[in-house]
Coordinates of C-alpha atoms in Angstrom, one line a residue:
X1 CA 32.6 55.3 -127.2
X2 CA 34.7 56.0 -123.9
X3 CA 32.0 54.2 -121.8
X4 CA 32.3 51.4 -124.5
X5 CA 36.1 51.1 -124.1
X6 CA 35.9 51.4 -120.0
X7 CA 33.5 48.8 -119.7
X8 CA 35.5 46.5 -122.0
X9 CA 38.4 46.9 -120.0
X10 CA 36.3 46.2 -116.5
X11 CA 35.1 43.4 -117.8
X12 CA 38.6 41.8 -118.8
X13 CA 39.9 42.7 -115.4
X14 CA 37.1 41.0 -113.8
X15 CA 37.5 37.7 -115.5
X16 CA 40.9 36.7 -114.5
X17 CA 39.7 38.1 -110.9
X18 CA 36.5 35.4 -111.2
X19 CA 38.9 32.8 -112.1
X20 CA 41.0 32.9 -109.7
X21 CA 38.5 33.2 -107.1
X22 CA 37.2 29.7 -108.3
X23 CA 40.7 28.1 -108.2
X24 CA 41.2 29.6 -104.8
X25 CA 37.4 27.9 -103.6
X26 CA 37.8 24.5 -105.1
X27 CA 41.5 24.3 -103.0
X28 CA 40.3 25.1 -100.4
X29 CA 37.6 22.8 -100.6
X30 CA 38.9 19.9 -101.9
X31 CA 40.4 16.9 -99.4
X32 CA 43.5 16.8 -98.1
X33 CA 45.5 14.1 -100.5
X34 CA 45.2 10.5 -99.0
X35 CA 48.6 8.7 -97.5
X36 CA 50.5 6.9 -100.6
X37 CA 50.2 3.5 -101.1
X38 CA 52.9 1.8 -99.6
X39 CA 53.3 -2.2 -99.9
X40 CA 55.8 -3.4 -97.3
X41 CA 57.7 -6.6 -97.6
X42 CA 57.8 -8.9 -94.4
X43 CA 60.0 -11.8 -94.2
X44 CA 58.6 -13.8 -91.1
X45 CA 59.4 -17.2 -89.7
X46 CA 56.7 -20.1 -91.2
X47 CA 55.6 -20.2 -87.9
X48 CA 53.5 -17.2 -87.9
X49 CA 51.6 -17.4 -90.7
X50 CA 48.0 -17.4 -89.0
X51 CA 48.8 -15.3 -86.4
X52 CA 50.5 -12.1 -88.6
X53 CA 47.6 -13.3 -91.7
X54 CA 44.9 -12.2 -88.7
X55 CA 47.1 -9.2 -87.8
X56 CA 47.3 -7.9 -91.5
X57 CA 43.2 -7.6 -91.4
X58 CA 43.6 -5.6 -88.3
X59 CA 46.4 -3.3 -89.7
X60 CA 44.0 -2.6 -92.3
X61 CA 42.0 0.2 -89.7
X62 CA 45.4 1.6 -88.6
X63 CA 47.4 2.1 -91.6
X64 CA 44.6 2.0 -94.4
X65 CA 47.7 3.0 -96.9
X66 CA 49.9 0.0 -96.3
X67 CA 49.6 -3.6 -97.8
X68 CA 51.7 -5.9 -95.9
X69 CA 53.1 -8.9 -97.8
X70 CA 54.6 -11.8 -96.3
X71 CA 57.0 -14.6 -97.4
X72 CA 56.7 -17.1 -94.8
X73 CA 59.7 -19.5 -94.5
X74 CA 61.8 -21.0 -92.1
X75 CA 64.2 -18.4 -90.9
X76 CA 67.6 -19.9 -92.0
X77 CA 66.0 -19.5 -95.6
X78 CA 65.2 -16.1 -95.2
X79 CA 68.1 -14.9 -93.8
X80 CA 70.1 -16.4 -96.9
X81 CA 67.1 -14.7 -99.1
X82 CA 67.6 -11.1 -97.5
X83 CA 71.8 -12.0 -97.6
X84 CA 71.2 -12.4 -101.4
X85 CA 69.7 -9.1 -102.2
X86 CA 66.1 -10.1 -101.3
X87 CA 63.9 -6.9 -101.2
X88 CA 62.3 -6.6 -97.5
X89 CA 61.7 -4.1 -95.1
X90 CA 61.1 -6.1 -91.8
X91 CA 62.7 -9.5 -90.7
X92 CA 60.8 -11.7 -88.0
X93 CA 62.7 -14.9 -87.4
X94 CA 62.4 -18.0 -85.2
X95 CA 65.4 -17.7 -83.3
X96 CA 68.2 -15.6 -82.8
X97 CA 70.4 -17.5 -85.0
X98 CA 69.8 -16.3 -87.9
X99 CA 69.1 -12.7 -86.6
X100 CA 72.5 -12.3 -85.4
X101 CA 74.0 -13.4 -88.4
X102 CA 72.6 -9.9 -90.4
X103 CA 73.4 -7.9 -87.3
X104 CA 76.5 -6.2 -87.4
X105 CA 76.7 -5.7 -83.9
X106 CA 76.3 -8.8 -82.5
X107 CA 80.0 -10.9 -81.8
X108 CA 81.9 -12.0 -84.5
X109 CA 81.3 -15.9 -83.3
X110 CA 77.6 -15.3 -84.0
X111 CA 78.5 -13.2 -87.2
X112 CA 81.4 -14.6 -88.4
X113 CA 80.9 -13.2 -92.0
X114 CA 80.3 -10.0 -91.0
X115 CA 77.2 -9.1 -92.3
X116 CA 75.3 -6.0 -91.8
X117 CA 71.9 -5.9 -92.7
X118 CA 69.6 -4.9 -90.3
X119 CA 69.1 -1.6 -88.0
X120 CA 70.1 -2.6 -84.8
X121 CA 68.0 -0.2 -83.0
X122 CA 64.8 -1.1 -84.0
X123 CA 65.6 -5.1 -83.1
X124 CA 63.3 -6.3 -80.6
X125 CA 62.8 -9.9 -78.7
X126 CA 59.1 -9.8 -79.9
X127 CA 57.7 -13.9 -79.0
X128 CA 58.6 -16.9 -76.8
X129 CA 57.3 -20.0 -78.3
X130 CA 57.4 -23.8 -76.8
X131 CA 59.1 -26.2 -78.7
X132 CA 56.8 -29.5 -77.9
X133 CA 56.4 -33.2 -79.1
X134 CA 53.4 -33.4 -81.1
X135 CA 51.5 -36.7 -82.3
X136 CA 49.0 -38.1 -84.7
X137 CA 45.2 -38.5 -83.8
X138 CA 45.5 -41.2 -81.3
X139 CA 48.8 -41.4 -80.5
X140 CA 48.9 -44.7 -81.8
X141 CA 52.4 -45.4 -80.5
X142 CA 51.4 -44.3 -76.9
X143 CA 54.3 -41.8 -76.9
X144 CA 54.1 -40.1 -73.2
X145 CA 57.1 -37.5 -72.8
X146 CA 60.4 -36.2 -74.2
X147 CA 61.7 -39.3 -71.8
X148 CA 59.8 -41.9 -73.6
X149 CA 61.1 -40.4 -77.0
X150 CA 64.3 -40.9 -75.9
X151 CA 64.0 -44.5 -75.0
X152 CA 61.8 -45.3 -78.3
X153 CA 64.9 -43.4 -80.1
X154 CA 67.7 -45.7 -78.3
X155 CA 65.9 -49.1 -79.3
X156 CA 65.1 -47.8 -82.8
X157 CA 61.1 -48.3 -82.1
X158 CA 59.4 -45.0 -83.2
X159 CA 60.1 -42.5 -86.4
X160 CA 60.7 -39.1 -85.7
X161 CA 60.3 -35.7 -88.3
X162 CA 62.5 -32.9 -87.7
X163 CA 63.2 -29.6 -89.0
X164 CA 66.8 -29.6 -91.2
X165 CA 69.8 -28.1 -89.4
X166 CA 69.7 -25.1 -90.9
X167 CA 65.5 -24.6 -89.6
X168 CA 65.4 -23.2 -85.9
X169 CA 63.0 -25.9 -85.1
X170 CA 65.7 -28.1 -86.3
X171 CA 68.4 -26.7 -84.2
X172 CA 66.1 -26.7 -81.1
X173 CA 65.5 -30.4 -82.0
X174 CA 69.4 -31.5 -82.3
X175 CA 69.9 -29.3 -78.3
X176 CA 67.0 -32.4 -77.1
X177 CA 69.1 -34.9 -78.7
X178 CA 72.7 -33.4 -77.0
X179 CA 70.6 -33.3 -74.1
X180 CA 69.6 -37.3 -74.4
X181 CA 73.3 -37.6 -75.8
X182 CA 71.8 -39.0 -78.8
X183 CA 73.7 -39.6 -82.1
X184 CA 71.3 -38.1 -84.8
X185 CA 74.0 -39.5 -87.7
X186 CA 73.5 -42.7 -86.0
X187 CA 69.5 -42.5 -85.8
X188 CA 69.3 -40.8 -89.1
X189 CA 71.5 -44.3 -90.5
X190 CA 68.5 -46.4 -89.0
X191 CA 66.0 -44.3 -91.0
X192 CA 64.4 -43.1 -87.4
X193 CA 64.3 -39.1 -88.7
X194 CA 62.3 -37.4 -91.7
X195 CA 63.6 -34.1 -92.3
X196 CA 61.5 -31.0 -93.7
X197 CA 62.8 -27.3 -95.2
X198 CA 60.5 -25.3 -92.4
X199 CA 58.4 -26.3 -89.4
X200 CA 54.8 -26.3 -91.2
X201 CA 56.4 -29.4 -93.5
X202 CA 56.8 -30.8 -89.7
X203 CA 53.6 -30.0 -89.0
X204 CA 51.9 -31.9 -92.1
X205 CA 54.3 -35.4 -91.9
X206 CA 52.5 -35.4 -87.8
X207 CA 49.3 -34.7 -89.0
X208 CA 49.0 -36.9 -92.0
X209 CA 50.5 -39.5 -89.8
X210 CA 53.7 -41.0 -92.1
X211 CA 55.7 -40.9 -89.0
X212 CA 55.1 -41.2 -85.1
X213 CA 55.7 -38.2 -83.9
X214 CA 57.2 -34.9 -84.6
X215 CA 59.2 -31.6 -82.8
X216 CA 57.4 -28.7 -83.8
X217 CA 55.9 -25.5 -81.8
X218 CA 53.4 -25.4 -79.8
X219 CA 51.7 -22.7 -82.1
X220 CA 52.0 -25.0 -84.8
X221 CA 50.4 -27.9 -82.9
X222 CA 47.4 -25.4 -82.2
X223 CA 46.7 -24.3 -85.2
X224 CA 46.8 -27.8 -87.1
X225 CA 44.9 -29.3 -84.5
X226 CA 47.5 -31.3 -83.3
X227 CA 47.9 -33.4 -79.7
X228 CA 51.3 -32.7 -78.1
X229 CA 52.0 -35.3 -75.2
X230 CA 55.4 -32.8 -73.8
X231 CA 56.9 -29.9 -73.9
X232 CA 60.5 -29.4 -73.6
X233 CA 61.7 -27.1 -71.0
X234 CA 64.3 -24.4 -71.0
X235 CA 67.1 -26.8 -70.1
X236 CA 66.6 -29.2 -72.8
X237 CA 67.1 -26.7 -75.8
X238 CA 67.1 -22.8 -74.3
X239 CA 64.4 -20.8 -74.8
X240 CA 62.1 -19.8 -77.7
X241 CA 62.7 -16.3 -78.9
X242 CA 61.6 -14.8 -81.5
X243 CA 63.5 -11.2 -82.6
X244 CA 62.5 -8.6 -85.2
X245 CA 64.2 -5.8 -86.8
X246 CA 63.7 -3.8 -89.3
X247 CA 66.4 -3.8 -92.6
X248 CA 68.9 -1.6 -92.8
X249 CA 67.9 -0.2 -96.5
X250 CA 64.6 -1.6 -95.7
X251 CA 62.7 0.2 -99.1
X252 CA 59.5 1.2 -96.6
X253 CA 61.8 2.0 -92.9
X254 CA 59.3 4.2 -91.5
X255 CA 56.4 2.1 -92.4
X256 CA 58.2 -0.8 -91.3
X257 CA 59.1 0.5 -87.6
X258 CA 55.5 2.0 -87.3
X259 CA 54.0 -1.8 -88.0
X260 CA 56.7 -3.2 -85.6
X261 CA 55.9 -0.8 -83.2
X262 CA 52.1 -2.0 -83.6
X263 CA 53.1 -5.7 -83.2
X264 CA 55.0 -4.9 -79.8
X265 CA 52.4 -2.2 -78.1
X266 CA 49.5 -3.1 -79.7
X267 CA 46.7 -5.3 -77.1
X268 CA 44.9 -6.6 -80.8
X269 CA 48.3 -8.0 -81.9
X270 CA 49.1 -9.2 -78.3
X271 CA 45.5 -10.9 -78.6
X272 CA 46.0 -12.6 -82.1
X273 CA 49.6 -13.9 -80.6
X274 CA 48.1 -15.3 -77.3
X275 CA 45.1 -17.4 -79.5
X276 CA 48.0 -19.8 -80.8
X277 CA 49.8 -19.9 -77.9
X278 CA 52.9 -17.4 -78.0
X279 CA 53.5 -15.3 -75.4
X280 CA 55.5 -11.9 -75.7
X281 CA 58.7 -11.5 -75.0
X282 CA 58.9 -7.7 -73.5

């Protein structure tokens, strides 16, 4: 009866023993838990659609855990998107315009509201672009130069699309006419403009050919297949830059600075941006 009881009681010692000698082998042995799935929001200027679209596939083999989503828009409507409470995590933008007017530490003529929405120490100049004058297959007005524009403009001869005021393909647009001293109220009277919300609506009016010519990017005129007959220099309407930064409660930060990070350093991204013609800006 003893030996009963003893090896009754070895036997319920063992088990737990057994037990947790399994749990202990399957931990050990099973993988280390994969990166959490992280879907970060990026607010880029219209003008990069192809060029971060090709990126994203590329990210893909770097950062297999984040999904990158883009709203692509002109950068005067983002801004006012992310001013509103628009969830985001990185802001790309056209110009510096809009840029400065989320970044608290840029000068209170460039911020005048006061706004404080992005980190300033992750904001990079990331792209120069060309602003150029693009035409329709053909030319069929035989536009030759920014000059000729100007001339066409004067004796109401040619019709023009633009980007609105509040587009920075627009703005770049009105420094060409200051630098023509041309009166856009006056040639927007004489129906000699067509205005669009981003750059791509630019784009399309050229391309489809309902007006003579247009003021886009030179990007833009590459990836629609576009002729462009000029392109306007540095005096006529400053340079082309392009800044990003991440948000200052930017719901994904780190993820956000590790695929800016990529953008700026990285020779596939620098690849992708050289195909449609921008250059980078470091």
């Amino acid at each position: 009866m003893k030996k009963l009881v003893s090896l009754f009681l070895a036997l319920s010692l063992a088990l737990p023993l057994a037990a947790c000698g399994n749990k202990n082998t399957e931990e050990l042995t099973q993988p280390e838990n994969e990166a959490e799935a992280v879907k970060l929001t990026v607010f880029a200027a219209a003008s990069l659609t192809e060029s971060l679209n090709e990126i994203a596939e590329k990210y893909k083999t770097v950062s297999p855990n984040v999904e990158l989503e883009f709203n692509f828009d002109s950068s005067g409507t983002l801004k006012k998107d992310i001013q509103n409470g628009a969830p985001c995590d990185l802001f790309i933008s056209a110009s510096k315009k809009p840029m400065n007017q989320l970044d608290s530490t840029a000068d209170a003529e460039s911020n005048p509201e006061g706004l404080d929405f992005i980190n300033p120490d992750s904001r990079v100049d990331l792209l120069e672009n060309k602003v150029v004058l693009a035409v329709p297959e053909g030319n069929p007005k035989g536009l030759e130069s920014f000059d000729h524009l100007a001339e066409l403009l004067k004796a109401n001869d040619v019709m023009l699309a633009m980007g609105n005021s509040d587009v920075p393909v627009g703005q770049y647009t009105q420094k060409i006419f200051q630098f023509y001293e041309l009166n856009e109220e006056e040639m927007s009277t004489a129906n000699l403009l067509t205005y669009a919300s981003n750059v791509k609506e630019v784009t399309t009016q050229v391309k489809e050919a309902v007006v003579d010519c247009g003021i886009i990017y030179a990007t833009d005129a590459f990836s629609a297949g576009l002729e462009y007959v000029d392109m306007a220099t540095s005096e006529m309407c400053g340079r082309v830059i392009y800044p990003a930064a991440v948000l200052k409660d930017a719901p994904h930060a780190a993820e956000a600075q590790a695929f800016l990070d990529y953008l700026v350093s990285s020779e596939d991204a620098a690849t992708c941006f050289d195909a449609v013609g921008f250059s980078m800006a470091q």
